[in-house]
XYZ file of C-alpha atoms in Angstrom:
124
model
C 35.242 -7.634 44.366
C 35.860 -6.802 39.585
C 34.485 -4.450 38.408
C 31.669 -5.428 36.383
C 33.557 -4.220 33.302
C 36.083 -6.965 33.958
C 33.765 -9.841 34.286
C 33.901 -12.477 31.310
C 31.566 -13.092 29.527
C 32.312 -15.863 27.382
C 34.004 -19.607 28.490
C 36.391 -20.971 26.090
C 33.912 -24.364 26.519
C 31.390 -21.585 24.770
C 30.232 -20.644 20.731
C 31.040 -17.882 19.948
C 28.091 -15.509 18.825
C 29.120 -13.896 14.860
C 29.514 -10.290 16.280
C 31.982 -11.348 18.845
C 33.617 -14.053 16.259
C 34.791 -10.634 14.451
C 34.985 -8.646 18.283
C 38.044 -11.559 18.777
C 39.680 -11.551 15.444
C 40.169 -7.825 14.480
C 41.451 -7.816 18.608
C 43.744 -10.387 17.663
C 44.906 -9.025 14.839
C 45.718 -5.950 16.636
C 47.221 -7.167 19.672
C 49.748 -9.521 17.018
C 50.816 -6.494 15.087
C 50.361 -2.975 16.919
C 47.805 -1.507 13.847
C 44.401 0.500 15.303
C 41.999 -1.895 15.777
C 39.517 1.256 14.092
C 42.177 0.154 11.029
C 41.014 -3.295 10.762
C 38.208 -4.706 8.468
C 36.449 -8.329 9.592
C 33.576 -9.889 7.546
C 33.079 -13.671 8.301
C 33.231 -16.225 4.808
C 32.141 -18.922 6.458
C 31.264 -20.617 9.336
C 33.241 -19.668 12.454
C 36.197 -17.525 9.348
C 36.316 -13.949 9.050
C 39.001 -12.345 7.017
C 40.150 -9.120 7.871
C 42.674 -7.029 6.310
C 44.157 -3.449 7.394
C 46.446 -1.111 5.419
C 49.344 -0.167 6.828
C 50.756 3.563 7.634
C 53.324 3.451 4.687
C 50.584 2.353 2.547
C 51.027 -1.639 2.187
C 47.650 -4.536 2.290
C 47.520 -7.040 4.766
C 45.077 -9.674 4.413
C 44.091 -12.719 6.898
C 41.986 -15.527 8.051
C 41.603 -15.986 11.226
C 39.633 -18.824 13.126
C 38.897 -19.645 16.470
C 39.771 -22.550 17.788
C 38.710 -22.874 21.535
C 40.120 -19.940 23.397
C 42.900 -20.028 20.653
C 42.433 -17.513 17.736
C 44.465 -18.120 14.895
C 45.664 -16.518 11.983
C 47.202 -17.178 9.070
C 47.903 -14.330 5.754
C 46.106 -14.462 2.584
C 48.960 -14.510 -0.758
C 51.630 -14.648 1.861
C 54.286 -15.656 -1.020
C 52.296 -12.928 -3.198
C 49.265 -11.968 -5.468
C 47.953 -14.842 -5.789
C 49.564 -17.253 -4.131
C 47.351 -18.098 -1.673
C 46.902 -18.291 2.447
C 49.954 -19.513 4.288
C 50.063 -21.815 7.512
C 48.236 -21.474 10.130
C 50.141 -19.514 13.389
C 50.615 -21.206 16.239
C 54.706 -22.283 15.507
C 56.164 -20.407 16.989
C 53.396 -18.574 20.284
C 50.021 -20.046 21.196
C 47.379 -16.618 21.709
C 44.100 -17.066 24.080
C 41.963 -14.965 24.883
C 39.031 -13.841 27.307
C 36.215 -12.275 26.679
C 35.115 -9.653 28.168
C 32.081 -6.805 28.253
C 34.050 -4.422 26.367
C 37.973 -5.091 26.334
C 39.324 -9.275 25.154
C 42.975 -9.778 27.362
C 45.446 -11.283 24.603
C 47.560 -13.821 26.333
C 50.641 -14.922 23.657
C 52.356 -17.830 24.761
C 55.940 -18.491 23.456
C 57.937 -21.813 22.775
C 60.895 -20.250 25.067
C 58.507 -19.941 27.471
C 57.812 -16.163 27.813
C 54.699 -14.194 27.779
C 52.958 -10.624 25.692
C 49.869 -9.841 27.213
C 47.692 -6.579 26.832
C 43.720 -5.657 26.956
C 41.985 -4.729 23.800
C 39.052 -2.028 24.133
C 36.730 -3.391 21.819
């Protein structure tokens, strides 16, 4: 029998609240780049779009836009080619990142086009 904290609270077809959208974007960024979720700042910028940012331990600053499409989370880097260059392309060319939203954590899966996968849970 599954533990209550592990039971999914949303399905891919359900719209996420602004709070859960921010959870998914912060958790997805942590999953994809290994940054502690507590270091990642997030705010909604328009309907279903979240701006996330963090500073790496070496002092380098990063900013991304994040969006959720069904159960897939996608990112694009801001100023990817340098200051003022604008956003880069949306992620999803080399892998597809999906999620299952749980009560106290989110399970993320990267499915790579070579057939390999990476799965982890982020507490948030």
